[in-house]
Short mmCIF file of C-alpha atoms and ligand atoms in Angstrom, two decimals:
data_model
loop_
_atom_site.label_atom_id
_atom_site.label_comp_id
_atom_site.label_asym_id
_atom_site.label_seq_id
_atom_site.Cartn_x
_atom_site.Cartn_y
_atom_site.Cartn_z
CA UNK A 211 0.17 0.07 0.00
CA UNK A 212 2.66 2.43 1.28
CA UNK A 213 4.82 1.55 -1.92
CA UNK A 214 1.82 2.36 -4.24
CA UNK A 215 1.34 5.83 -2.51
CA UNK A 216 4.76 6.81 -2.92
CA UNK A 217 5.27 5.68 -6.34
CA UNK A 218 1.99 7.73 -7.24
CA UNK A 219 3.24 10.84 -5.45
CA UNK A 220 6.66 10.74 -7.47
CA UNK A 221 4.78 10.09 -10.84
CA UNK A 222 2.33 13.16 -9.93
CA UNK A 223 5.55 15.43 -9.25
CA UNK A 224 7.03 14.15 -12.56
CA UNK A 225 4.15 14.66 -14.42
CA UNK A 226 3.57 18.29 -13.45
CA UNK A 227 2.39 20.62 -16.15
CA UNK A 228 5.48 23.14 -16.09
CA UNK A 229 4.50 26.65 -14.73
CA UNK A 230 5.05 29.15 -17.56
CA UNK A 231 4.77 33.12 -17.04
CA UNK A 232 1.33 34.10 -18.66
CA UNK A 233 1.68 31.88 -21.77
CA UNK A 234 -0.40 28.37 -21.83
CA UNK A 235 2.11 25.43 -21.93
CA UNK A 236 1.82 23.88 -25.28
CA UNK A 237 3.46 20.49 -25.41
CA UNK A 238 3.27 19.94 -29.12
CA UNK A 239 6.34 22.68 -29.53
CA UNK A 240 8.51 20.50 -27.01
CA UNK A 241 11.05 18.14 -28.04
CA UNK A 242 10.85 14.54 -27.84
CA UNK A 243 13.66 14.32 -25.31
CA UNK A 244 11.85 16.87 -23.15
CA UNK A 245 8.56 15.13 -23.15
CA UNK A 246 10.09 11.76 -22.68
CA UNK A 247 11.67 13.20 -19.59
CA UNK A 248 8.02 13.71 -17.82
CA UNK A 249 8.43 9.93 -17.63
CA UNK A 250 12.09 9.57 -16.93
CA UNK A 251 12.25 7.90 -20.30
CA UNK A 252 15.07 8.58 -22.64
CA UNK A 253 14.42 9.27 -26.45
CA UNK A 254 17.72 8.30 -28.34
CA UNK A 255 18.81 7.91 -31.70
CA UNK A 256 21.76 5.87 -33.58
CA UNK A 257 24.33 8.74 -35.19
CA UNK A 258 26.22 8.63 -38.29
CA UNK A 259 29.22 10.36 -37.76
CA UNK A 260 29.89 11.43 -41.41
CA UNK A 261 26.51 13.07 -41.33
CA UNK A 262 26.93 14.53 -37.99
CA UNK A 263 30.35 16.30 -39.14
CA UNK A 264 29.10 17.27 -42.73
CA UNK A 265 29.21 21.16 -42.74
CA UNK A 266 26.55 21.12 -45.47
CA UNK A 267 23.95 19.14 -43.12
CA UNK A 268 23.35 21.52 -40.30
CA UNK A 269 19.92 20.23 -39.71
CA UNK A 270 21.21 16.86 -38.93
CA UNK A 271 23.11 18.00 -36.19
CA UNK A 272 20.51 20.24 -34.85
CA UNK A 273 18.14 17.41 -34.64
CA UNK A 274 20.39 15.12 -33.00
CA UNK A 275 21.14 17.85 -30.49
CA UNK A 276 17.81 18.93 -29.53
CA UNK A 277 15.32 16.17 -30.07
CA UNK A 278 17.08 13.25 -28.29
CA UNK A 279 18.32 12.69 -24.80
CA UNK A 280 20.53 9.72 -25.86
CA UNK A 281 22.97 8.94 -28.54
CA UNK A 282 24.08 5.55 -30.06
CA UNK A 283 27.13 5.15 -32.51
CA UNK A 284 25.65 3.71 -35.59
CA UNK A 285 28.89 2.12 -36.63
CA UNK A 286 32.12 3.78 -34.79
CA UNK A 287 32.19 1.72 -31.69
CA UNK A 288 32.25 -1.52 -33.52
CA UNK A 289 35.32 -3.50 -33.40
CA UNK A 290 36.25 -2.96 -37.13
CA UNK A 291 36.18 0.91 -36.56
CA UNK A 292 37.88 0.76 -33.50
CA UNK A 293 40.95 -1.36 -34.23
CA UNK A 294 41.25 -1.43 -37.97
CA UNK A 295 44.71 -2.91 -37.60
CA UNK A 296 45.85 -4.94 -34.88
CA UNK A 297 46.96 -3.07 -31.90
CA UNK A 298 46.28 0.55 -33.31
CA UNK A 299 43.13 1.64 -31.91
CA UNK A 300 41.01 4.60 -33.91
CA UNK A 301 39.30 6.21 -31.15
CA UNK A 302 38.60 9.65 -32.82
CA UNK A 303 35.04 9.30 -34.23
CA UNK A 304 33.69 7.37 -31.01
CA UNK A 305 35.46 10.26 -28.93
CA UNK A 306 33.81 12.73 -30.76
CA UNK A 307 30.24 11.42 -30.30
CA UNK A 308 30.86 10.92 -26.52
CA UNK A 309 31.81 14.69 -26.64
CA UNK A 310 29.07 15.74 -28.35
CA UNK A 311 26.61 14.00 -25.98
CA UNK A 312 28.34 15.61 -23.02
CA UNK A 313 28.11 19.04 -24.49
CA UNK A 314 24.35 18.65 -25.10
CA UNK A 315 23.76 16.75 -21.95
CA UNK A 316 22.61 13.33 -23.54
CA UNK A 317 23.64 9.83 -22.27
CA UNK A 318 25.47 7.36 -24.55
CA UNK A 319 24.49 3.67 -25.17
CA UNK A 320 27.75 1.72 -26.24
CA UNK A 321 27.01 -0.37 -29.05
CA UNK A 322 28.63 -2.90 -29.47
CA UNK A 323 31.21 -5.06 -27.67
CA UNK A 324 30.63 -8.34 -29.00
CA UNK A 325 29.14 -9.35 -32.29
CA UNK A 326 29.72 -11.47 -35.74
CA UNK A 327 29.26 -8.60 -37.95
CA UNK A 328 31.73 -5.88 -38.59
CA UNK A 329 34.72 -7.52 -37.14
CA UNK A 330 38.46 -6.49 -38.24
CA UNK A 331 39.58 -8.36 -41.07
CA UNK A 332 42.89 -9.22 -39.42
CA UNK A 333 40.71 -10.95 -36.62
CA UNK A 334 38.52 -13.08 -38.82
CA UNK A 335 41.25 -13.89 -41.33
CA UNK A 336 43.65 -14.85 -38.25
CA UNK A 337 41.02 -17.28 -37.23
CA UNK A 338 40.07 -18.61 -40.55
CA UNK A 339 43.98 -19.24 -41.22
CA UNK A 340 44.83 -20.89 -37.94
CA UNK A 341 47.32 -18.06 -36.94
CA UNK A 342 45.00 -17.07 -34.13
CA UNK A 343 44.36 -19.97 -31.73
CA UNK A 344 41.10 -20.67 -29.66
CA UNK A 345 43.15 -19.41 -26.60
CA UNK A 346 44.43 -16.43 -28.18
CA UNK A 347 41.02 -15.48 -29.55
CA UNK A 348 39.54 -15.51 -26.26
CA UNK A 349 42.27 -13.27 -24.74
CA UNK A 350 41.73 -11.07 -27.61
CA UNK A 351 38.11 -10.68 -26.98
CA UNK A 352 38.76 -10.09 -23.20
CA UNK A 353 41.36 -7.35 -23.87
CA UNK A 354 39.00 -5.67 -26.41
CA UNK A 355 36.35 -5.74 -23.95
CA UNK A 356 38.42 -4.26 -21.39
CA UNK A 357 40.13 -1.70 -23.07
CA UNK A 358 36.81 -0.10 -24.86
CA UNK A 359 34.82 -0.19 -21.87
CA UNK A 360 37.68 0.93 -19.57
CA UNK A 361 38.12 4.11 -21.88
CA UNK A 362 34.55 5.15 -21.57
CA UNK A 363 33.89 4.17 -18.23
CA UNK A 364 31.40 6.52 -16.60
CA UNK A 365 30.63 7.90 -20.02
CA UNK A 366 28.47 5.11 -21.14
CA UNK A 367 25.02 4.70 -19.41
CA UNK A 368 24.13 1.39 -21.08
CA UNK A 369 26.61 -1.13 -23.15
CA UNK A 370 25.24 -3.46 -25.62
CA UNK A 371 27.61 -6.41 -24.61
CA UNK A 372 26.33 -9.44 -26.77
CA UNK A 373 24.61 -8.46 -30.12
CA UNK A 374 22.49 -10.99 -31.80
CA UNK A 375 23.91 -13.96 -30.83
CA UNK A 376 20.82 -16.36 -31.42
CA UNK A 377 19.67 -17.92 -34.74
CA UNK A 378 16.39 -17.51 -36.29
CA UNK A 379 14.01 -19.99 -37.49
CA UNK A 380 14.68 -19.30 -41.13
CA UNK A 381 18.58 -20.50 -40.32
CA UNK A 382 19.95 -24.05 -40.74
CA UNK A 383 19.14 -25.92 -38.40
CA UNK A 384 15.97 -24.21 -37.81
CA UNK A 385 15.91 -25.12 -34.01
CA UNK A 386 17.19 -22.10 -32.09
CA UNK A 387 20.59 -21.95 -31.16
CA UNK A 388 23.61 -20.01 -30.61
CA UNK A 389 25.01 -18.75 -33.92
CA UNK A 390 27.69 -16.88 -35.56
CA UNK A 391 31.83 -16.49 -35.03
CA UNK A 392 32.04 -16.24 -31.17
CA UNK A 393 29.74 -19.25 -30.62
CA UNK A 394 31.42 -21.02 -33.42
CA UNK A 395 35.09 -20.60 -32.09
CA UNK A 396 34.62 -20.00 -28.56
CA UNK A 397 31.46 -22.09 -27.67
CA UNK A 398 28.41 -20.46 -25.91
CA UNK A 399 30.35 -19.62 -22.81
CA UNK A 400 31.76 -16.16 -24.30
CA UNK A 401 28.29 -14.75 -23.36
CA UNK A 402 29.01 -15.19 -19.46
CA UNK A 403 32.62 -14.16 -19.77
CA UNK A 404 32.09 -11.24 -21.91
CA UNK A 405 29.32 -9.68 -19.34
CA UNK A 406 31.74 -10.58 -16.28
CA UNK A 407 34.74 -8.66 -18.34
CA UNK A 408 32.54 -5.54 -18.92
CA UNK A 409 31.56 -5.47 -15.60
CA UNK A 410 35.07 -5.35 -14.24
CA UNK A 411 35.74 -2.53 -16.32
CA UNK A 412 32.77 -0.45 -15.68
CA UNK A 413 31.06 -1.28 -12.20
CA UNK A 414 27.98 1.36 -12.87
CA UNK A 415 27.21 0.76 -16.76
CA UNK A 416 24.24 -1.39 -17.47
CA UNK A 417 24.89 -4.29 -19.60
CA UNK A 418 22.54 -5.45 -22.18
CA UNK A 419 21.82 -8.42 -24.33
CA UNK A 420 20.65 -6.92 -27.48
CA UNK A 421 18.64 -8.64 -30.31
CA UNK A 422 15.92 -8.22 -33.15
CA UNK A 423 12.55 -10.09 -33.20
CA UNK A 424 12.18 -10.29 -29.66
CA UNK A 425 9.36 -7.83 -29.20
CA UNK A 426 7.01 -10.39 -27.99
CA UNK A 427 6.64 -13.99 -26.89
CA UNK A 428 5.26 -16.47 -29.54
CA UNK A 429 4.64 -20.48 -29.01
CA UNK A 430 6.54 -20.36 -25.71
CA UNK A 431 9.00 -22.85 -26.91
CA UNK A 432 12.53 -22.05 -26.99
CA UNK A 433 12.98 -24.15 -30.11
CA UNK A 434 11.24 -21.65 -32.16
CA UNK A 435 10.28 -18.74 -30.06
CA UNK A 436 13.31 -16.46 -30.29
CA UNK A 437 11.85 -14.48 -27.21
CA UNK A 438 11.71 -17.50 -25.09
CA UNK A 439 14.97 -18.71 -26.04
CA UNK A 440 16.43 -15.22 -24.93
CA UNK A 441 14.34 -14.96 -21.62
CA UNK A 442 15.97 -18.92 -20.81
CA UNK A 443 19.04 -17.80 -21.60
CA UNK A 444 18.89 -14.52 -19.54
CA UNK A 445 17.25 -16.75 -16.52
CA UNK A 446 20.28 -18.87 -16.83
CA UNK A 447 22.78 -16.29 -16.72
CA UNK A 448 21.20 -14.58 -13.64
CA UNK A 449 21.15 -18.26 -11.94
CA UNK A 450 24.89 -18.43 -12.65
CA UNK A 451 25.41 -14.89 -10.98
CA UNK A 452 26.32 -13.13 -14.35
CA UNK A 453 26.12 -9.38 -14.26
CA UNK A 454 23.64 -8.82 -16.96
CA UNK A 455 21.20 -5.81 -16.29
CA UNK A 456 19.25 -5.59 -19.28
CA UNK A 457 17.64 -6.79 -22.52
CA UNK A 458 17.68 -4.46 -25.45
CA UNK A 459 15.03 -5.31 -28.06
CA UNK A 460 16.32 -3.99 -31.33
CA UNK A 461 12.58 -3.02 -32.87
CA UNK A 462 13.38 -3.49 -36.44
CA UNK A 463 9.84 -3.69 -37.85
CA UNK A 464 8.44 -3.66 -41.36
CA UNK A 465 4.65 -2.71 -42.24
CA UNK A 466 4.37 -6.07 -44.59
CA UNK A 467 4.39 -8.23 -41.55
CA UNK A 468 1.69 -9.04 -38.90
CA UNK A 469 3.46 -7.54 -36.16
CA UNK A 470 2.38 -6.89 -32.57
CA UNK A 471 -0.18 -4.94 -30.60
CA UNK A 472 0.79 -2.68 -27.48
CA UNK A 473 -0.40 -5.32 -25.04
CA UNK A 474 1.83 -8.16 -26.34
CA UNK A 475 4.70 -6.18 -26.36
CA UNK A 476 4.40 -4.87 -22.96
CA UNK A 477 3.47 -8.17 -21.62
CA UNK A 478 6.95 -9.40 -23.01
CA UNK A 479 8.83 -6.24 -21.41
CA UNK A 480 7.04 -6.98 -18.28
CA UNK A 481 8.25 -10.92 -18.34
CA UNK A 482 11.95 -9.60 -18.60
CA UNK A 483 11.10 -7.04 -15.87
CA UNK A 484 10.13 -9.84 -13.57
CA UNK A 485 13.34 -11.43 -13.62
CA UNK A 486 15.03 -8.32 -12.42
CA UNK A 487 15.98 -6.95 -15.70
CA UNK A 488 15.63 -3.40 -17.21
CA UNK A 489 14.64 -3.34 -20.72
CA UNK A 490 15.20 -0.92 -23.77
CA UNK A 491 13.96 -0.37 -27.22
CA UNK A 492 17.41 0.05 -28.93
CA UNK A 493 17.33 0.20 -32.89
CA UNK A 494 13.57 0.97 -33.69
CA UNK A 495 12.78 1.64 -37.37
CA UNK A 496 9.85 0.48 -39.37
CA UNK A 497 10.23 -0.05 -42.90
CA UNK A 498 8.04 -0.43 -46.01
CA UNK A 499 8.51 -2.08 -49.43
CA UNK A 500 9.15 0.58 -52.18
CA UNK A 501 6.69 -0.79 -54.92
CA UNK A 502 6.55 0.81 -58.12
CA UNK A 503 3.75 2.92 -57.31
CA UNK A 504 5.39 4.06 -54.08
CA UNK A 505 8.37 5.20 -56.20
CA UNK A 506 6.26 6.73 -58.58
CA UNK A 507 4.59 8.83 -55.90
CA UNK A 508 1.24 7.09 -55.90
CA UNK A 509 -0.56 8.26 -52.56
CA UNK A 510 -2.73 5.52 -52.65
CA UNK A 511 0.27 3.25 -51.89
CA UNK A 512 2.20 5.92 -49.63
CA UNK A 513 -0.52 6.89 -47.31
CA UNK A 514 -1.16 3.45 -45.92
CA UNK A 515 2.73 2.65 -45.27
CA UNK A 516 3.15 5.83 -43.57
CA UNK A 517 0.35 5.20 -41.33
CA UNK A 518 1.32 1.87 -40.53
CA UNK A 519 4.75 2.77 -39.80
CA UNK A 520 3.48 5.32 -37.42
CA UNK A 521 1.42 3.06 -35.62
CA UNK A 522 4.37 0.46 -35.18
CA UNK A 523 6.48 3.23 -33.53
CA UNK A 524 3.79 3.98 -31.49
CA UNK A 525 2.92 0.17 -30.45
CA UNK A 526 6.61 0.06 -29.18
CA UNK A 527 6.84 3.26 -27.42
CA UNK A 528 3.59 2.85 -25.66
CA UNK A 529 4.61 -0.79 -24.47
CA UNK A 530 7.89 1.02 -23.31
CA UNK A 531 5.98 3.61 -21.42
CA UNK A 532 3.54 1.04 -19.64
CA UNK A 533 6.41 -0.69 -18.11
CA UNK A 534 8.74 0.97 -15.61
CA UNK A 535 11.58 -0.99 -16.37
CA UNK A 536 11.72 -0.13 -19.74
CA UNK A 537 14.53 2.64 -19.76
CA UNK A 538 14.94 4.13 -23.29
CA UNK A 539 13.71 4.09 -26.71
CA UNK A 540 16.04 4.58 -29.55
CA UNK A 541 15.51 5.05 -33.14
CA UNK A 542 18.18 3.71 -35.64
CA UNK A 543 18.39 6.93 -37.61
CA UNK A 544 15.90 9.40 -37.64
CA UNK A 545 15.91 10.73 -41.36
CA UNK A 546 15.12 8.59 -44.40
CA UNK A 547 18.15 10.30 -45.88
CA UNK A 548 20.45 8.29 -43.71
CA UNK A 549 18.51 5.32 -42.83
CA UNK A 550 20.46 1.73 -43.12
CA UNK A 551 17.33 0.39 -44.63
CA UNK A 552 17.45 1.20 -48.45
CA UNK A 553 21.17 -0.34 -49.07
CA UNK A 554 20.54 -3.45 -46.50
CA UNK A 555 16.80 -4.20 -47.77
CA UNK A 556 16.94 -4.03 -51.62
CA UNK A 557 15.45 -7.42 -52.82
CA UNK A 558 12.51 -6.21 -53.21
CA UNK A 559 13.61 -2.31 -52.54
CA UNK A 560 12.39 -1.13 -48.92
CA UNK A 561 12.79 2.24 -47.12
CA UNK A 562 10.14 4.97 -45.62
CA UNK A 563 11.55 3.49 -42.25
CA UNK A 564 12.37 6.45 -39.94
CA UNK A 565 10.40 9.34 -38.36
CA UNK A 566 11.72 12.24 -40.62
CA UNK A 567 11.53 12.53 -44.51
CA UNK A 568 14.75 12.96 -46.55
CA UNK A 569 14.30 16.70 -46.11
CA UNK A 570 14.25 16.52 -42.40
CA UNK A 571 10.53 17.25 -42.11
CA UNK A 572 8.85 14.99 -39.39
CA UNK A 573 6.38 12.28 -40.61
CA UNK A 574 3.46 11.23 -39.18
CA UNK A 575 5.52 8.64 -37.08
CA UNK A 576 7.30 11.56 -35.51
CA UNK A 577 3.88 13.34 -34.60
CA UNK A 578 2.61 9.88 -33.11
CA UNK A 579 5.40 8.93 -31.08
CA UNK A 580 5.14 12.85 -29.73
CA UNK A 581 1.48 12.38 -28.82
CA UNK A 582 2.22 9.28 -27.02
CA UNK A 583 4.77 10.92 -24.70
CA UNK A 584 2.10 13.82 -24.28
CA UNK A 585 -0.84 11.55 -23.52
CA UNK A 586 0.82 9.36 -21.18
CA UNK A 587 0.60 9.48 -17.36
CA UNK A 588 -0.52 8.14 -14.29
CA UNK A 589 -1.99 5.69 -13.08
CA UNK A 590 -0.99 3.19 -15.80
CA UNK A 591 2.14 5.18 -17.13
CA UNK A 592 4.62 5.76 -14.11
CA UNK A 593 8.07 7.01 -14.09
CA UNK A 594 10.96 4.61 -14.66
CA UNK A 595 12.55 2.62 -12.12
CA UNK A 596 15.96 3.38 -10.79
CA UNK A 597 18.21 0.65 -12.27
CA UNK A 598 20.75 -0.92 -10.08
CA UNK A 599 23.80 -2.63 -11.96
CA UNK A 600 24.37 -6.09 -10.97
CA UNK A 601 27.51 -6.80 -9.26
C1 XIL B 266 23.82 -1.28 -39.39
C2 XIL B 266 24.06 0.17 -39.70
O1 XIL B 266 23.27 0.96 -39.47
C3 XIL B 266 25.19 0.15 -40.89
O2 XIL B 266 25.08 1.60 -41.34
C4 XIL B 266 25.98 -0.84 -40.99
O3 XIL B 266 26.30 -0.85 -42.37
C5 XIL B 266 25.36 -2.34 -40.81
O4 XIL B 266 25.02 -2.08 -39.30
N1 XIL B 266 21.60 -4.66 -35.91
C6 XIL B 266 22.52 -3.80 -35.24
C7 XIL B 266 23.23 -2.53 -35.98
O5 XIL B 266 22.79 -4.17 -34.08
O6 XIL B 266 24.76 -2.57 -35.64
C8 XIL B 266 23.22 -2.54 -37.38
O7 XIL B 266 23.66 -1.51 -37.74
C9 XIL B 266 21.82 -2.84 -37.70
C10 XIL B 266 21.21 -4.23 -37.23
#
C-alpha cells in the first residue's frame, strides 16, 4: 500500500505541467527528449558520424542535439572501426560522439562489444588461417572488452555487451541455437565471460543483451520462439550470477508483416522485468516495401505505409511507457536520408523506415510518438525505476 502511494506521489510530481509566465503550456512545441523526461524515459537515436560532421548538413546535427536525450554510435564503436589494424586503436570518431553527447547533456548507449558482424579482417582472417588459436581469440576478446569499456567508463550508461547471438527460425538448422563467429570459435560460454569482463571494467554501466525479433513471445517453445530462447538464456545467466542488467529489443519492424499490439509487447517487457532486468528499445525503425507505385509517388500506396509505420513506432513506445523497467527508446537513425534500410533491404527495395523524411520534415510517425509522450501519465504510466547495476 505505502509503496503504491509513494510511487504515485513521485509520478504526480514528474508529471506536473510546467508553470509558464502567462503563456499556456503547449506540449506540441516540446522536443521528444523533453517530453520523454516527464516519464524519466530517454529518447535516443543512432548517429551517423559522417552526417554529424557534414558542414553542409546543419539540420542533421541540430535535430540530434535537440530532439534526443540519448545517442548511439551507428558504426564507430564497432570492432572494425575501433581497431582496424591489430593493436592500433582509432578512437577519434567514438570520442567525438561521447564529447558531443556531453556538450548536449545526453547519455550514450555503447554499441557494440561482441557481435559476429563488422569485425576487423585481421581478426577473422587470423582465425580462418589458424594463426589465431582458440585460446588467443578468447584473450583478444577479453582485451577488447576491457580496453573499450575502461576508456569510456562513467561516460556510457548502457552497453550492448552481446548482440544478435541467437539464430532465427529460417536459419539452418531451424531449431534456435547460438549462432555466429563467437559461438563457433569459443562455444556459448563466451556470453557469460563477456558480461563479467565488461562489469570488471565499469561497475556502473548497465550491461545489455541486444537482439531483433524479440518484441513479443510466440509459441513459448525455445526451439522456435526467439523471445523465449533469450528469456531462458537470461534466466540461466542470472542463476549463474552473471552480471547482465538488461535486454535490448532492437525493434526493426516492417509494415508488410503482422507485427504486434501494444499489450503483447508490454507483456514481453514485463516478463523480462520480472526477472529483475531492465529493458530498452534500442534500434527502432519500421520499413516498408517501395513498390513501383510508391516510387512513382502514388499516394494510395504511400499513405497506408506511412500510417502503418507510425502505428508500429507507437506500439513499441506505448509498451515501453507502460512498463517502468523500460528505460529508453532509441530509433535507428531519424531521417530517411541516412537510414541503413535502403542499402540493406533491396530485394525487394525497402525504405520509408524513419520518423523524418529525406528533407528532415517530421513524418506522421514523429507526431504519433510525440502524442504518445504527451498523453501518457499515471495511473498506468509511471516514472522509470531506478536501475541497480548487478555486481
Ligand atoms: C547497421 C548500420 O546501420 C549500417 O550502417 C552498417 O552498414 C551495418 O550495421 N543490428 C545492429 C546494428 O545491431 O549494428 C546494425 O547497424 C543494424 C542491425
